[in-house]
Amino acid sequence: MTKKSVWLSGPYLAWIVGFIVLPLLTILYYGLTDTEGGLTLGNVIGAVADPLNIKALGLTLLLATLATVICLGLAYPLALCLTKLKMKKKSFFIFLFILPMWMNFMLQMVAINTILEDNGVINAVLTFIGLPKLHIANTFGAVLIGMVYDYFPFMLLPVYNAVSRIDGDLINASKDLGANSFKTFLYVSFPLSLPGVISGITMVFIPAVSDFAIAQMLGGGKIQLIGNIVEMNFTKGQYHTGSGLALILMAFVMLSSLLTKDGAENEGGGMIVS
Amino acid sequence: MNNIIELRGISKSFDGEKVLDRIDLCIRDKEFVTLLGPSGCGKTTTLRIIGGFVTPDAGDLIFDGKRINDIPPYQRPVNTVFQKYALFPHMNVYDNVAFGLKQAKVPRAEIPGRVREMLELVSLSGFEKKNVTLLSGGQQQRVAIARALINRPRVLLLDEPLGALDLKLRKDMQNELKKIQKATGITFIYVTHDQEEALSMSDVIVVMAEGVIQQIGTPTEIYNEPTNAFVADFIGESNIVDGVMLSDCRVQFSGQTFTCVDGGFSRNEPVDVVVRPEDVDVVHPENGMLRGTVTSVTFKGDYYEIIVDIGGFKWMVETSDFVAEQAHIGLYIEPDAIHIMKKSKYSGKFGDYSTFSDEIETMSDPDTVDQKNEEGPAID
Ligand SMILES: Nc1ncnc2c1ncn2[C@@H]1O[C@H](COP(=O)(O)OP(=O)(O)OP(=O)(O)O)[C@@H](O)[C@H]1O
Ligand SMILES: [Mg+2]
């Protein structure tokens, strides 16, 4: 490294140390010590041993997986449609779909709540057409809807990028060689879009696993995710227990990002992105 | 030989712009047919219509006597070598080549043998496991050919397959392709904008400009009897002058009357007269049919290319004897070196070397043709 590049990287180094390394070390310290400062695995083991935590973890994984699958299921066909549009319309529609990203997160949640409430928009419509009311607010379903709504743009963008980058002549070549539209999708388009799909999955699954805000706002305290328990511990000043749980959560996040990274490399998809 | 493919009145527009205008073309079985024309004249579009990737606005596409307009590409007995190869980047060489066989549900046991055979044909034995994105341009191109040939199509469409290769490799691959075509007996429809390539490889050349077929013929026909000024100029070098047909076999141009071998024009009909630079003999001024002053001399290895000013019109002449610049010389033209063409929309736009600059011509070989035509008003 030249002298200049050391100077230039200085602020970033400070950032990394101050805002990433130190907080992580703090969590690690609290997670692996007891209130007297002695080294222990008690926090981590205790967290795993508590059946309430295990239940929350299961619920979290289920919710995150469902949200990811639904986002992908919605985003992929949409991305295919978007690539077929004319250039001008294309950017307009993409803009529309990612517009929610620009809106304040709290406002989004409040708005969704107003829609889902027992006396909200959905039930007003249902009553109007003579159907019975649905109880959605403060349920698992409400949190799921919130997650899908909030994370959808993060799935759409990478998937759309990957799909739209596929050279049309690769599709033509596949058809030329005798593959019909379905087989072309199976053997050519989908494998070529995998890097985008995987980064979409990562972008949705990881924040979903560590979420507590959506569950809090749309679950009405009835949906306890692992993130909520961590948050509760910290607000109650139980830093050691909270950090122990946070370490488990981090292990899951790391595991899932490692898995998806491996997938991307095995499919040889990395090349297409670069 | 019967026609394997016929295009009848095929037209295509993109965004209101006519790209192909009533194309009529018959392609006979087992022939090497080349679509030749400047950039943007609609060659790729024609090929894509035959391959099934572009739907024509009007006209019929006939294969073996049957209309196939509505047959999807994956059901046409036609395969394509794409302009940029379009190899599947997520598959190795073997899987790329085997793709067609797998789609055709060829018995599994048969596949490895046929892939090996194909790779041998294109001299890529042992490359099975290689990543296609890491191959050189020439190797990628041969994988593309192997992949397209493995299903034994009746017709192979090749879109400027040699465009990205350097001159030496291009010449080698030209021979290679010609050999493969002879050996397999597959009809080749080959797209290029390189006239030399077209002349040396084809049985039939289709010259296109602005979405219209200008001439269809053998390389000799196209070269010796171009139908209009565009073709004469596009294929090789030509002096094209205004003339008047006095009667059969008598034509007047540059103020002189010449004997020629063409007829069938009306009396005193204005015509375009083509004389190839290599068909003009340099003689003593007294023996010349035309007289002029040499304005430039370029050494070309086995001949000199000279520009001669004859009454303000600059002629290009190739001669093996050295002629000094500013020399006063005579030109002698044999009757059969004079080719008469009907007037066309391209008359007067080509064939005068007064703005000719040798530098442009030698700068980049395959693109020369484009540059020359972009200067002229014909392709706009
Ligand atoms: N999909 C398309 N949409 C809009 N215009 C197109 C499309 N395909 C081709 N064109 C236009 O049609 C014209 C002919 O294109 P085509 O690709 O057939 O030319 P070409 O003869 O193959 O040229 P080149 O030698 O440069 O490859 C061009 O003006 C091109 O811009
Ligand atoms: Mg082209």
Coordinates of C-alpha atoms and ligand atoms in Angstrom, one line a residue, chain B residues 14-15 17 19-20 37-46 48 54 83 159-160 191-193 370, ligand 1:
Chain B
F14 CA -38.9 -2.5 -36.7
D15 CA -40.5 0.6 -35.1
E17 CA -38.7 1.4 -40.2
V19 CA -35.8 -3.4 -42.6
L20 CA -36.7 -6.0 -45.2
G37 CA -24.2 -6.5 -47.7
P38 CA -23.1 -3.5 -45.7
S39 CA -23.9 -3.2 -42.0
G40 CA -27.6 -2.7 -41.2
C41 CA -28.9 -4.0 -44.6
G42 CA -31.0 -6.7 -42.9
K43 CA -28.7 -9.8 -43.2
T44 CA -29.1 -10.9 -39.6
T45 CA -32.9 -10.2 -39.7
T46 CA -33.2 -12.4 -42.7
R48 CA -33.4 -14.8 -37.8
V54 CA -38.1 -13.0 -35.8
Q83 CA -23.0 -13.7 -34.4
D159 CA -24.1 -15.1 -38.8
E160 CA -20.7 -13.6 -39.4
V191 CA -23.9 -14.0 -43.5
T192 CA -20.9 -11.7 -44.0
H193 CA -20.1 -8.2 -45.0
D370 CA -18.8 -0.3 -44.3
Ligands
LIG1 N1 -35.0 -6.1 -32.6 C1 -34.8 -5.0 -33.3 N2 -35.5 -3.9 -32.9 C2 -35.3 -2.7 -33.6 N3 -34.6 -2.6 -34.7 C3 -33.9 -3.7 -35.1 C4 -34.0 -4.9 -34.5 N4 -33.2 -5.8 -35.1 C5 -32.6 -5.1 -36.1 N5 -33.1 -3.9 -36.2 C6 -32.7 -2.9 -37.2 O1 -32.8 -3.4 -38.5 C7 -31.8 -3.1 -39.3 C8 -31.2 -4.3 -39.9 O2 -30.5 -5.0 -38.9 P1 -29.7 -6.3 -39.1 O3 -29.3 -6.8 -37.8 O4 -30.6 -7.3 -39.9 O5 -28.5 -5.8 -40.0 P2 -27.2 -6.6 -40.5 O6 -27.3 -6.6 -42.0 O7 -27.2 -8.0 -39.9 O8 -26.1 -5.7 -40.0 P3 -24.6 -6.1 -39.4 O9 -23.7 -6.4 -40.6 O10 -24.2 -4.8 -38.7 O11 -24.8 -7.2 -38.5 C9 -30.9 -2.2 -38.5 O12 -31.1 -0.8 -38.8 C10 -31.2 -2.5 -37.1 O13 -31.0 -1.3 -36.3

